[in-house]
Amino acid sequence: MTACIVGWSHSKFGKLDGETSESLVVKVASEAIAHAGIEPRDVDVIYVGNMNGGFVKQEFHSSLPLQAHPDLRFKPSTRVENACATGSAAIHMGLNSLAAKKARFVLVVGVEKMTELNSAQAGDVLIKASYVAEEAEIEAGFAGIFGKITAAYFQRYGDKSDALARIAVKAHKNGAKNPYAHFQKEFEYGFCRNPSDKNPFVAGPLKRTDCSPVTDGAAAVILADTDTALGMKQAIAFRAAEHVNDFLPMSKRDIIQFDGPTLAWKRALEQARLDLLDLSFVETHDCFTSAELIEYEAMGLAPRGQGERAILDGWVERDGKLPVNVSGGLKAKGHPVGATGVSMHVMGCLQLSGTAGTMQLAWPKLAGIFNMGGAAVANYVSILEPVK
């Protein structure tokens, strides 16, 4: 065990017109501190995960958690950014502080307020998570990036539109059980499979139902060293935490291999001394349905080119041999970029602590979390287990 999560909080995800990034930060920071059963003065270090890049005018977020309580004033706080993996990057900074014995308690907050921009403006921000020198002019922004990846996968392995539609159906079925989710409505297979006025093609083979939404939201965790955590009222341990970065340009990689995610998973499972199917469930980075499909292969659930088996044979359903994204994932829960990685860890903690409510699986023991920045560029895998 490297460290533990001893408190957590999660806002509603969606178009939150009545909230600002500041109000969201204050809310989840306050709730996570209270949930951990500590006082604000006990927090030693703060990390804020926020991609922003122009989503809101207030780009300097590191001191916003101090608004939650006067006793947080003068605490060291740093904004962390690593594209769509920003939240996990912030958690890793917290783990590093604990490992270096620079802190006993670390507050990590992830936040993004994306909906103040229209879709085109949001796309202009998100495309910055690509290699701008070569990829900025790809039509449809970051969806266009994954449109190209999906088209390349289809060219090599055949049309997998049936599998993508099934992944979308699963996401929305699971999201309907998640009170925090942006979308809490089930979609029929035929709607997801067939293009229509309400479900048009967005980029390459990807339709609207294949894409995660532009979303507002925040999540927070309190991290503690293991010795301290064992005296807390709840503790979810990191059995493994791995981070792998790959080249940024897609032109330098076989983009449908997802080499970075594959290596991150391999290292995490080795560190935890586990096989993939020892895990009770996985929360994976389904920014697009095709990303989830390829991630089945990267995690080792199916051979290259055969990821569709995992969804078509029901392996990744709630009652399958490895449930994936029982929260609804980014596809239904939403993808407020800076908050996503923290959210995924909170979803893991809810399941492992038996407090996931309508989302709850039966007796989960081990959680796998995969958070990805850019097109398989910044890759983080956590393996979590309850110790209390």
mmCIF file of C-alpha atoms in Angstrom:
data_model
loop_
_atom_site.group_PDB
_atom_site.id
_atom_site.type_symbol
_atom_site.label_atom_id
_atom_site.label_comp_id
_atom_site.label_asym_id
_atom_site.label_seq_id
_atom_site.Cartn_x
_atom_site.Cartn_y
_atom_site.Cartn_z
ATOM 1 C CA MET A 1 0.000 0.000 0.000
ATOM 2 C CA THR A 2 1.423 3.375 -1.017
ATOM 3 C CA ALA A 3 -1.263 5.636 0.481
ATOM 4 C CA CYS A 4 -5.008 5.755 1.044
ATOM 5 C CA ILE A 5 -8.055 7.803 0.160
ATOM 6 C CA VAL A 6 -9.785 8.606 3.458
ATOM 7 C CA GLY A 7 -12.452 11.068 2.350
ATOM 8 C CA TRP A 8 -14.200 12.051 -0.857
ATOM 9 C CA SER A 9 -16.873 14.203 -2.432
ATOM 10 C CA HIS A 10 -18.507 14.522 -5.857
ATOM 11 C CA SER A 11 -20.734 17.214 -7.341
ATOM 12 C CA LYS A 12 -23.519 16.623 -9.794
ATOM 13 C CA PHE A 13 -22.143 16.599 -13.349
ATOM 14 C CA GLY A 14 -23.954 18.393 -16.152
ATOM 15 C CA LYS A 15 -24.695 21.895 -17.379
ATOM 16 C CA LEU A 16 -24.534 23.657 -14.027
ATOM 17 C CA ASP A 17 -25.699 27.181 -14.827
ATOM 18 C CA GLY A 18 -25.896 28.215 -11.186
ATOM 19 C CA GLU A 19 -22.313 27.220 -10.393
ATOM 20 C CA THR A 20 -18.843 28.621 -11.033
ATOM 21 C CA SER A 21 -15.572 26.745 -10.866
ATOM 22 C CA GLU A 22 -15.004 28.510 -7.544
ATOM 23 C CA SER A 23 -18.327 27.440 -6.044
ATOM 24 C CA LEU A 24 -17.754 23.863 -7.205
ATOM 25 C CA VAL A 25 -14.258 23.782 -5.693
ATOM 26 C CA VAL A 26 -15.466 25.153 -2.366
ATOM 27 C CA LYS A 27 -18.336 22.666 -2.218
ATOM 28 C CA VAL A 28 -16.357 19.491 -2.873
ATOM 29 C CA ALA A 29 -13.333 20.572 -0.823
ATOM 30 C CA SER A 30 -15.514 21.276 2.212
ATOM 31 C CA GLU A 31 -17.429 18.011 1.818
ATOM 32 C CA ALA A 32 -14.301 15.873 1.344
ATOM 33 C CA ILE A 33 -12.677 17.316 4.476
ATOM 34 C CA ALA A 34 -15.835 16.671 6.471
ATOM 35 C CA HIS A 35 -16.204 13.160 5.050
ATOM 36 C CA ALA A 36 -12.647 12.322 6.119
ATOM 37 C CA GLY A 37 -13.470 13.465 9.645
ATOM 38 C CA ILE A 38 -10.581 15.924 9.795
ATOM 39 C CA GLU A 39 -10.413 19.674 10.291
ATOM 40 C CA PRO A 40 -9.336 22.119 7.565
ATOM 41 C CA ARG A 41 -6.254 22.958 9.631
ATOM 42 C CA ASP A 42 -5.166 19.287 9.338
ATOM 43 C CA VAL A 43 -4.649 19.594 5.559
ATOM 44 C CA ASP A 44 -0.952 19.936 4.794
ATOM 45 C CA VAL A 45 -0.867 20.252 0.996
ATOM 46 C CA ILE A 46 -3.437 20.993 -1.731
ATOM 47 C CA TYR A 47 -3.415 20.081 -5.421
ATOM 48 C CA VAL A 48 -6.014 21.396 -7.858
ATOM 49 C CA GLY A 49 -6.592 19.571 -11.147
ATOM 50 C CA ASN A 50 -7.872 22.034 -13.744
ATOM 51 C CA MET A 51 -7.183 21.932 -17.474
ATOM 52 C CA ASN A 52 -9.111 25.107 -18.382
ATOM 53 C CA GLY A 53 -7.101 26.424 -21.335
ATOM 54 C CA GLY A 54 -9.768 29.078 -21.811
ATOM 55 C CA PHE A 55 -12.974 27.387 -20.635
ATOM 56 C CA VAL A 56 -13.346 30.179 -18.062
ATOM 57 C CA LYS A 57 -11.577 33.520 -17.643
ATOM 58 C CA GLN A 58 -10.345 32.596 -14.147
ATOM 59 C CA GLU A 59 -7.406 30.420 -15.196
ATOM 60 C CA PHE A 60 -5.515 30.677 -11.877
ATOM 61 C CA HIS A 61 -7.279 28.116 -9.682
ATOM 62 C CA SER A 62 -4.738 26.945 -7.114
ATOM 63 C CA SER A 63 -5.935 29.130 -4.235
ATOM 64 C CA LEU A 64 -9.654 28.648 -4.791
ATOM 65 C CA PRO A 65 -9.870 25.772 -2.237
ATOM 66 C CA LEU A 66 -8.723 28.248 0.428
ATOM 67 C CA GLN A 67 -12.158 29.873 0.056
ATOM 68 C CA ALA A 68 -13.637 26.806 1.757
ATOM 69 C CA HIS A 69 -12.340 27.720 5.233
ATOM 70 C CA PRO A 70 -10.067 30.368 6.796
ATOM 71 C CA ASP A 71 -7.866 27.630 8.258
ATOM 72 C CA LEU A 72 -6.772 26.675 4.732
ATOM 73 C CA ARG A 73 -5.115 30.062 4.288
ATOM 74 C CA PHE A 74 -1.357 29.817 3.695
ATOM 75 C CA LYS A 75 -1.470 26.098 2.872
ATOM 76 C CA PRO A 76 0.755 25.276 -0.127
ATOM 77 C CA SER A 77 -1.505 24.723 -3.144
ATOM 78 C CA THR A 78 -0.581 23.975 -6.741
ATOM 79 C CA ARG A 79 -2.604 23.720 -9.929
ATOM 80 C CA VAL A 80 -1.821 20.573 -11.934
ATOM 81 C CA GLU A 81 -2.567 20.017 -15.646
ATOM 82 C CA ASN A 82 -2.094 16.988 -17.912
ATOM 83 C CA ALA A 83 -4.908 17.273 -20.464
ATOM 84 C CA CYS A 84 -7.811 14.867 -19.862
ATOM 85 C CA ALA A 85 -5.743 13.038 -17.213
ATOM 86 C CA THR A 86 -5.387 16.204 -15.122
ATOM 87 C CA GLY A 87 -7.357 14.802 -12.179
ATOM 88 C CA SER A 88 -5.195 11.698 -11.889
ATOM 89 C CA ALA A 89 -2.072 13.832 -12.307
ATOM 90 C CA ALA A 90 -3.165 15.886 -9.289
ATOM 91 C CA ILE A 91 -3.717 12.709 -7.280
ATOM 92 C CA HIS A 92 -0.240 11.485 -8.216
ATOM 93 C CA MET A 93 1.245 14.768 -6.978
ATOM 94 C CA GLY A 94 -0.518 14.112 -3.691
ATOM 95 C CA LEU A 95 0.833 10.576 -3.541
ATOM 96 C CA ASN A 96 4.330 11.943 -4.152
ATOM 97 C CA SER A 97 3.978 14.414 -1.266
ATOM 98 C CA LEU A 98 2.959 11.573 1.045
ATOM 99 C CA ALA A 99 5.783 9.309 -0.155
ATOM 100 C CA ALA A 100 8.267 12.118 0.479
ATOM 101 C CA LYS A 101 6.800 12.548 3.978
ATOM 102 C CA LYS A 102 6.005 16.178 3.225
ATOM 103 C CA ALA A 103 2.408 15.703 4.379
ATOM 104 C CA ARG A 104 0.011 13.534 6.386
ATOM 105 C CA PHE A 105 -3.157 14.796 4.726
ATOM 106 C CA VAL A 106 -3.456 16.026 1.141
ATOM 107 C CA LEU A 107 -6.533 17.626 -0.383
ATOM 108 C CA VAL A 108 -6.933 16.974 -4.124
ATOM 109 C CA VAL A 109 -9.673 18.783 -6.047
ATOM 110 C CA GLY A 110 -10.509 18.335 -9.729
ATOM 111 C CA VAL A 111 -12.773 20.865 -11.433
ATOM 112 C CA GLU A 112 -13.863 22.069 -14.848
ATOM 113 C CA LYS A 113 -16.570 24.502 -15.944
ATOM 114 C CA MET A 114 -16.852 23.799 -19.664
ATOM 115 C CA THR A 115 -20.349 24.930 -20.631
ATOM 116 C CA GLU A 116 -19.700 28.676 -20.514
ATOM 117 C CA LEU A 117 -18.421 28.194 -24.066
ATOM 118 C CA ASN A 118 -20.413 27.006 -27.053
ATOM 119 C CA SER A 119 -19.536 23.701 -28.708
ATOM 120 C CA ALA A 120 -17.194 25.241 -31.277
ATOM 121 C CA GLN A 121 -15.343 27.252 -28.632
ATOM 122 C CA ALA A 122 -15.037 24.212 -26.366
ATOM 123 C CA GLY A 123 -13.644 22.285 -29.307
ATOM 124 C CA ASP A 124 -10.993 24.960 -29.788
ATOM 125 C CA VAL A 125 -9.884 24.447 -26.188
ATOM 126 C CA LEU A 126 -9.887 20.656 -26.354
ATOM 127 C CA ILE A 127 -7.873 20.462 -29.577
ATOM 128 C CA LYS A 128 -4.967 21.889 -27.565
ATOM 129 C CA ALA A 129 -4.655 18.399 -26.046
ATOM 130 C CA SER A 130 -3.438 17.194 -29.459
ATOM 131 C CA TYR A 131 -0.133 17.866 -31.254
ATOM 132 C CA VAL A 132 -1.147 21.241 -32.616
ATOM 133 C CA ALA A 133 1.701 21.441 -35.150
ATOM 134 C CA GLU A 134 0.247 18.503 -37.093
ATOM 135 C CA GLU A 135 -3.273 17.901 -35.807
ATOM 136 C CA ALA A 136 -4.915 21.256 -35.123
ATOM 137 C CA GLU A 137 -6.575 21.431 -38.537
ATOM 138 C CA ILE A 138 -8.263 18.025 -38.273
ATOM 139 C CA GLU A 139 -11.948 18.624 -38.898
ATOM 140 C CA ALA A 140 -14.304 18.385 -35.857
ATOM 141 C CA GLY A 141 -11.629 19.122 -33.272
ATOM 142 C CA PHE A 142 -10.791 16.449 -30.737
ATOM 143 C CA ALA A 143 -13.715 14.348 -31.917
ATOM 144 C CA GLY A 144 -11.945 14.437 -35.275
ATOM 145 C CA ILE A 145 -8.810 13.041 -33.635
ATOM 146 C CA PHE A 146 -10.754 10.022 -32.402
ATOM 147 C CA GLY A 147 -12.663 9.879 -35.665
ATOM 148 C CA LYS A 148 -9.325 9.261 -37.390
ATOM 149 C CA ILE A 149 -8.329 6.677 -34.757
ATOM 150 C CA THR A 150 -11.670 4.899 -35.135
ATOM 151 C CA ALA A 151 -11.488 4.900 -38.933
ATOM 152 C CA ALA A 152 -7.961 3.453 -38.773
ATOM 153 C CA TYR A 153 -9.148 0.727 -36.377
ATOM 154 C CA PHE A 154 -12.067 -0.123 -38.685
ATOM 155 C CA GLN A 155 -9.749 -0.237 -41.698
ATOM 156 C CA ARG A 156 -7.462 -2.734 -39.961
ATOM 157 C CA TYR A 157 -10.012 -4.885 -38.141
ATOM 158 C CA GLY A 158 -13.353 -4.269 -39.837
ATOM 159 C CA ASP A 159 -16.403 -2.139 -39.077
ATOM 160 C CA LYS A 160 -17.145 -2.303 -35.347
ATOM 161 C CA SER A 161 -20.139 0.038 -35.303
ATOM 162 C CA ASP A 162 -22.287 -2.625 -33.630
ATOM 163 C CA ALA A 163 -19.827 -2.810 -30.733
ATOM 164 C CA LEU A 164 -19.647 0.986 -30.395
ATOM 165 C CA ALA A 165 -23.436 1.183 -30.228
ATOM 166 C CA ARG A 166 -23.504 -1.515 -27.541
ATOM 167 C CA ILE A 167 -20.900 0.399 -25.521
ATOM 168 C CA ALA A 168 -23.056 3.528 -25.736
ATOM 169 C CA VAL A 169 -26.154 1.594 -24.627
ATOM 170 C CA LYS A 170 -24.242 0.154 -21.665
ATOM 171 C CA ALA A 171 -22.961 3.581 -20.665
ATOM 172 C CA HIS A 172 -26.411 5.130 -20.595
ATOM 173 C CA LYS A 173 -27.978 2.135 -18.853
ATOM 174 C CA ASN A 174 -25.374 2.460 -16.110
ATOM 175 C CA GLY A 175 -25.543 6.244 -16.042
ATOM 176 C CA ALA A 176 -29.288 6.030 -15.368
ATOM 177 C CA LYS A 177 -28.362 4.510 -11.992
ATOM 178 C CA ASN A 178 -25.857 7.255 -11.135
ATOM 179 C CA PRO A 179 -27.324 10.327 -9.397
ATOM 180 C CA TYR A 180 -24.171 12.321 -10.230
ATOM 181 C CA ALA A 181 -24.322 11.631 -13.974
ATOM 182 C CA HIS A 182 -24.862 14.241 -16.667
ATOM 183 C CA PHE A 183 -27.145 11.847 -18.564
ATOM 184 C CA GLN A 184 -29.520 9.701 -16.529
ATOM 185 C CA LYS A 185 -31.546 8.314 -19.408
ATOM 186 C CA GLU A 186 -31.228 4.961 -21.172
ATOM 187 C CA PHE A 187 -30.785 4.905 -24.962
ATOM 188 C CA GLU A 188 -32.047 2.147 -27.230
ATOM 189 C CA TYR A 189 -29.604 0.173 -29.351
ATOM 190 C CA GLY A 190 -31.288 1.201 -32.595
ATOM 191 C CA PHE A 191 -30.942 4.877 -31.722
ATOM 192 C CA CYS A 192 -27.230 4.498 -30.954
ATOM 193 C CA ARG A 193 -26.534 2.273 -33.969
ATOM 194 C CA ASN A 194 -28.275 4.237 -36.711
ATOM 195 C CA PRO A 195 -27.509 7.824 -37.759
ATOM 196 C CA SER A 196 -30.430 10.229 -37.537
ATOM 197 C CA ASP A 197 -31.191 13.914 -37.129
ATOM 198 C CA LYS A 198 -30.821 13.477 -33.363
ATOM 199 C CA ASN A 199 -27.791 11.215 -33.673
ATOM 200 C CA PRO A 200 -25.755 12.469 -36.631
ATOM 201 C CA PHE A 201 -22.221 11.535 -37.575
ATOM 202 C CA VAL A 202 -19.789 13.869 -35.809
ATOM 203 C CA ALA A 203 -16.391 12.718 -37.049
ATOM 204 C CA GLY A 204 -15.565 9.727 -39.230
ATOM 205 C CA PRO A 205 -17.543 6.697 -37.994
ATOM 206 C CA LEU A 206 -18.374 8.407 -34.668
ATOM 207 C CA LYS A 207 -21.934 9.552 -34.058
ATOM 208 C CA ARG A 208 -23.125 11.879 -31.330
ATOM 209 C CA THR A 209 -23.901 8.900 -29.068
ATOM 210 C CA ASP A 210 -20.252 7.840 -29.354
ATOM 211 C CA CYS A 211 -18.980 11.070 -27.790
ATOM 212 C CA SER A 212 -18.768 12.210 -24.170
ATOM 213 C CA PRO A 213 -20.548 15.507 -23.466
ATOM 214 C CA VAL A 214 -19.214 18.949 -22.590
ATOM 215 C CA THR A 215 -19.813 19.013 -18.853
ATOM 216 C CA ASP A 216 -19.351 21.006 -15.639
ATOM 217 C CA GLY A 217 -18.413 19.366 -12.351
ATOM 218 C CA ALA A 218 -15.950 18.782 -9.543
ATOM 219 C CA ALA A 219 -14.742 16.001 -7.267
ATOM 220 C CA ALA A 220 -12.319 15.876 -4.344
ATOM 221 C CA VAL A 221 -10.421 13.346 -2.260
ATOM 222 C CA ILE A 222 -8.408 13.447 0.940
ATOM 223 C CA LEU A 223 -5.225 11.374 0.778
ATOM 224 C CA ALA A 224 -3.355 10.142 3.835
ATOM 225 C CA ASP A 225 -0.255 8.079 4.513
ATOM 226 C CA THR A 226 -1.040 4.455 5.305
ATOM 227 C CA ASP A 227 -0.218 4.587 9.023
ATOM 228 C CA THR A 228 -2.505 7.581 9.490
ATOM 229 C CA ALA A 229 -5.222 6.078 7.291
ATOM 230 C CA LEU A 230 -5.478 2.927 9.393
ATOM 231 C CA GLY A 231 -6.839 5.067 12.213
ATOM 232 C CA MET A 232 -9.496 6.722 10.053
ATOM 233 C CA LYS A 233 -13.163 5.768 9.750
ATOM 234 C CA GLN A 234 -12.717 4.696 6.097
ATOM 235 C CA ALA A 235 -9.643 3.991 3.994
ATOM 236 C CA ILE A 236 -9.268 2.893 0.374
ATOM 237 C CA ALA A 237 -5.661 1.973 -0.403
ATOM 238 C CA PHE A 238 -3.660 2.369 -3.597
ATOM 239 C CA ARG A 239 -2.384 -1.102 -4.295
ATOM 240 C CA ALA A 240 -0.777 0.340 -7.416
ATOM 241 C CA ALA A 241 -0.439 3.728 -9.090
ATOM 242 C CA GLU A 242 1.333 3.947 -12.445
ATOM 243 C CA HIS A 243 1.882 6.783 -14.909
ATOM 244 C CA VAL A 244 3.184 6.396 -18.481
ATOM 245 C CA ASN A 245 3.542 9.157 -21.082
ATOM 246 C CA ASP A 246 3.894 8.451 -24.810
ATOM 247 C CA PHE A 247 4.848 10.668 -27.744
ATOM 248 C CA LEU A 248 2.385 13.495 -28.387
ATOM 249 C CA PRO A 249 2.260 13.343 -32.221
ATOM 250 C CA MET A 250 0.058 10.566 -33.534
ATOM 251 C CA SER A 251 2.431 10.345 -36.496
ATOM 252 C CA LYS A 252 5.148 8.895 -34.223
ATOM 253 C CA ARG A 253 2.976 5.990 -33.059
ATOM 254 C CA ASP A 254 0.759 3.163 -34.275
ATOM 255 C CA ILE A 255 -2.173 5.045 -32.840
ATOM 256 C CA ILE A 256 -4.618 2.130 -32.567
ATOM 257 C CA GLN A 257 -2.168 0.085 -30.495
ATOM 258 C CA PHE A 258 -2.583 2.313 -27.405
ATOM 259 C CA ASP A 259 0.960 1.392 -26.340
ATOM 260 C CA GLY A 260 0.979 3.846 -23.422
ATOM 261 C CA PRO A 261 -2.233 2.532 -21.841
ATOM 262 C CA THR A 262 -1.043 -1.042 -22.410
ATOM 263 C CA LEU A 263 2.225 -0.407 -20.570
ATOM 264 C CA ALA A 264 0.515 1.496 -17.745
ATOM 265 C CA TRP A 265 -1.865 -1.437 -17.182
ATOM 266 C CA LYS A 266 0.975 -3.977 -17.360
ATOM 267 C CA ARG A 267 3.047 -2.112 -14.792
ATOM 268 C CA ALA A 268 0.109 -1.524 -12.443
ATOM 269 C CA LEU A 269 -0.963 -5.169 -12.446
ATOM 270 C CA GLU A 270 2.625 -6.262 -11.881
ATOM 271 C CA GLN A 271 3.031 -3.778 -9.026
ATOM 272 C CA ALA A 272 -0.212 -5.034 -7.446
ATOM 273 C CA ARG A 273 0.711 -8.686 -8.127
ATOM 274 C CA LEU A 274 -2.660 -9.279 -9.767
ATOM 275 C CA ASP A 275 -4.180 -10.554 -12.978
ATOM 276 C CA LEU A 276 -6.731 -8.360 -14.733
ATOM 277 C CA LEU A 277 -9.645 -10.646 -13.864
ATOM 278 C CA ASP A 278 -8.764 -10.416 -10.168
ATOM 279 C CA LEU A 279 -10.329 -6.944 -10.363
ATOM 280 C CA SER A 280 -13.974 -6.553 -9.395
ATOM 281 C CA PHE A 281 -14.613 -3.718 -11.848
ATOM 282 C CA VAL A 282 -12.877 -1.066 -13.944
ATOM 283 C CA GLU A 283 -13.593 2.614 -14.523
ATOM 284 C CA THR A 284 -11.958 3.412 -17.870
ATOM 285 C CA HIS A 285 -11.560 6.550 -19.956
ATOM 286 C CA ASP A 286 -14.367 6.321 -22.526
ATOM 287 C CA CYS A 287 -14.112 9.851 -23.930
ATOM 288 C CA PHE A 288 -15.404 8.114 -27.067
ATOM 289 C CA THR A 289 -16.900 4.637 -27.389
ATOM 290 C CA SER A 290 -14.014 3.628 -29.638
ATOM 291 C CA ALA A 291 -11.575 4.584 -26.867
ATOM 292 C CA GLU A 292 -13.299 2.119 -24.541
ATOM 293 C CA LEU A 293 -13.225 -0.548 -27.249
ATOM 294 C CA ILE A 294 -9.470 -0.205 -27.765
ATOM 295 C CA GLU A 295 -8.912 0.007 -24.005
ATOM 296 C CA TYR A 296 -10.399 -3.485 -23.601
ATOM 297 C CA GLU A 297 -7.412 -4.645 -25.626
ATOM 298 C CA ALA A 298 -4.923 -2.374 -23.839
ATOM 299 C CA MET A 299 -5.911 -3.717 -20.421
ATOM 300 C CA GLY A 300 -5.612 -7.285 -21.696
ATOM 301 C CA LEU A 301 -9.271 -8.261 -21.638
ATOM 302 C CA ALA A 302 -9.250 -9.207 -25.337
ATOM 303 C CA PRO A 303 -6.581 -9.705 -28.029
ATOM 304 C CA ARG A 304 -5.755 -6.922 -30.502
ATOM 305 C CA GLY A 305 -8.595 -6.386 -32.919
ATOM 306 C CA GLN A 306 -11.028 -8.434 -30.835
ATOM 307 C CA GLY A 307 -12.137 -5.890 -28.250
ATOM 308 C CA GLU A 308 -15.700 -6.178 -29.518
ATOM 309 C CA ARG A 309 -15.972 -9.595 -27.844
ATOM 310 C CA ALA A 310 -15.914 -7.909 -24.433
ATOM 311 C CA ILE A 311 -19.094 -5.939 -25.126
ATOM 312 C CA LEU A 312 -20.908 -8.274 -27.532
ATOM 313 C CA ASP A 313 -20.454 -11.270 -25.198
ATOM 314 C CA GLY A 314 -21.440 -9.256 -22.109
ATOM 315 C CA TRP A 315 -18.100 -9.479 -20.276
ATOM 316 C CA VAL A 316 -18.162 -5.763 -19.354
ATOM 317 C CA GLU A 317 -21.812 -5.472 -18.314
ATOM 318 C CA ARG A 318 -22.715 -4.978 -14.638
ATOM 319 C CA ASP A 319 -23.182 -8.744 -14.266
ATOM 320 C CA GLY A 320 -20.244 -9.694 -16.528
ATOM 321 C CA LYS A 321 -16.858 -11.100 -15.593
ATOM 322 C CA LEU A 322 -15.300 -7.600 -15.501
ATOM 323 C CA PRO A 323 -17.867 -4.792 -15.226
ATOM 324 C CA VAL A 324 -16.608 -1.633 -16.936
ATOM 325 C CA ASN A 325 -17.886 1.879 -16.242
ATOM 326 C CA VAL A 326 -20.754 0.984 -13.936
ATOM 327 C CA SER A 327 -20.884 4.727 -13.204
ATOM 328 C CA GLY A 328 -21.860 5.422 -16.808
ATOM 329 C CA GLY A 329 -18.298 6.448 -17.586
ATOM 330 C CA LEU A 330 -17.329 9.684 -19.266
ATOM 331 C CA LYS A 331 -19.913 8.907 -21.951
ATOM 332 C CA ALA A 332 -22.922 9.226 -19.621
ATOM 333 C CA LYS A 333 -21.511 10.555 -16.332
ATOM 334 C CA GLY A 334 -19.782 13.354 -18.204
ATOM 335 C CA HIS A 335 -16.221 14.531 -18.791
ATOM 336 C CA PRO A 336 -15.421 17.823 -17.033
ATOM 337 C CA VAL A 337 -11.794 17.463 -17.987
ATOM 338 C CA GLY A 338 -9.939 18.526 -14.839
ATOM 339 C CA ALA A 339 -12.389 16.674 -12.612
ATOM 340 C CA THR A 340 -12.548 13.396 -14.530
ATOM 341 C CA GLY A 341 -9.625 11.533 -12.956
ATOM 342 C CA VAL A 342 -10.654 12.501 -9.431
ATOM 343 C CA SER A 343 -14.241 11.506 -10.225
ATOM 344 C CA MET A 344 -13.117 8.063 -11.391
ATOM 345 C CA HIS A 345 -11.293 7.512 -8.096
ATOM 346 C CA VAL A 346 -14.353 8.636 -6.134
ATOM 347 C CA MET A 347 -16.514 6.203 -8.112
ATOM 348 C CA GLY A 348 -14.060 3.467 -7.142
ATOM 349 C CA CYS A 349 -14.196 4.476 -3.481
ATOM 350 C CA LEU A 350 -17.997 4.494 -3.440
ATOM 351 C CA GLN A 351 -18.105 0.936 -4.772
ATOM 352 C CA LEU A 352 -15.361 -0.411 -2.506
ATOM 353 C CA SER A 353 -16.874 1.190 0.591
ATOM 354 C CA GLY A 354 -20.340 -0.181 -0.212
ATOM 355 C CA THR A 355 -21.824 3.331 -0.421
ATOM 356 C CA ALA A 356 -22.561 3.520 -4.161
ATOM 357 C CA GLY A 357 -26.338 3.369 -3.690
ATOM 358 C CA THR A 358 -28.198 2.475 -6.875
ATOM 359 C CA MET A 359 -24.866 1.897 -8.654
ATOM 360 C CA GLN A 360 -23.625 -0.609 -6.068
ATOM 361 C CA LEU A 361 -22.101 -3.882 -7.231
ATOM 362 C CA ALA A 362 -22.213 -6.961 -4.993
ATOM 363 C CA TRP A 363 -19.108 -7.220 -2.787
ATOM 364 C CA PRO A 364 -16.457 -5.541 -4.950
ATOM 365 C CA LYS A 365 -12.936 -6.047 -3.575
ATOM 366 C CA LEU A 366 -10.572 -4.466 -6.121
ATOM 367 C CA ALA A 367 -11.024 -1.551 -8.514
ATOM 368 C CA GLY A 368 -9.045 -0.655 -11.626
ATOM 369 C CA ILE A 369 -9.002 2.995 -12.752
ATOM 370 C CA PHE A 370 -7.669 4.134 -16.141
ATOM 371 C CA ASN A 371 -7.501 7.863 -16.944
ATOM 372 C CA MET A 372 -6.036 9.070 -20.245
ATOM 373 C CA GLY A 373 -4.830 12.488 -21.366
ATOM 374 C CA GLY A 374 -4.907 13.248 -25.084
ATOM 375 C CA ALA A 375 -4.958 10.407 -27.594
ATOM 376 C CA ALA A 376 -3.330 7.764 -25.358
ATOM 377 C CA VAL A 377 -0.555 10.219 -24.400
ATOM 378 C CA ALA A 378 -0.734 10.671 -20.599
ATOM 379 C CA ASN A 379 -1.854 7.382 -19.070
ATOM 380 C CA TYR A 380 -2.615 6.677 -15.406
ATOM 381 C CA VAL A 381 -3.699 3.387 -13.854
ATOM 382 C CA SER A 382 -4.678 2.988 -10.204
ATOM 383 C CA ILE A 383 -5.639 -0.226 -8.462
ATOM 384 C CA LEU A 384 -7.648 0.375 -5.295
ATOM 385 C CA GLU A 385 -8.695 -1.889 -2.441
ATOM 386 C CA PRO A 386 -10.509 -1.219 0.842
ATOM 387 C CA VAL A 387 -8.547 -1.585 4.068
ATOM 388 C CA LYS A 388 -11.331 -0.330 6.359
#
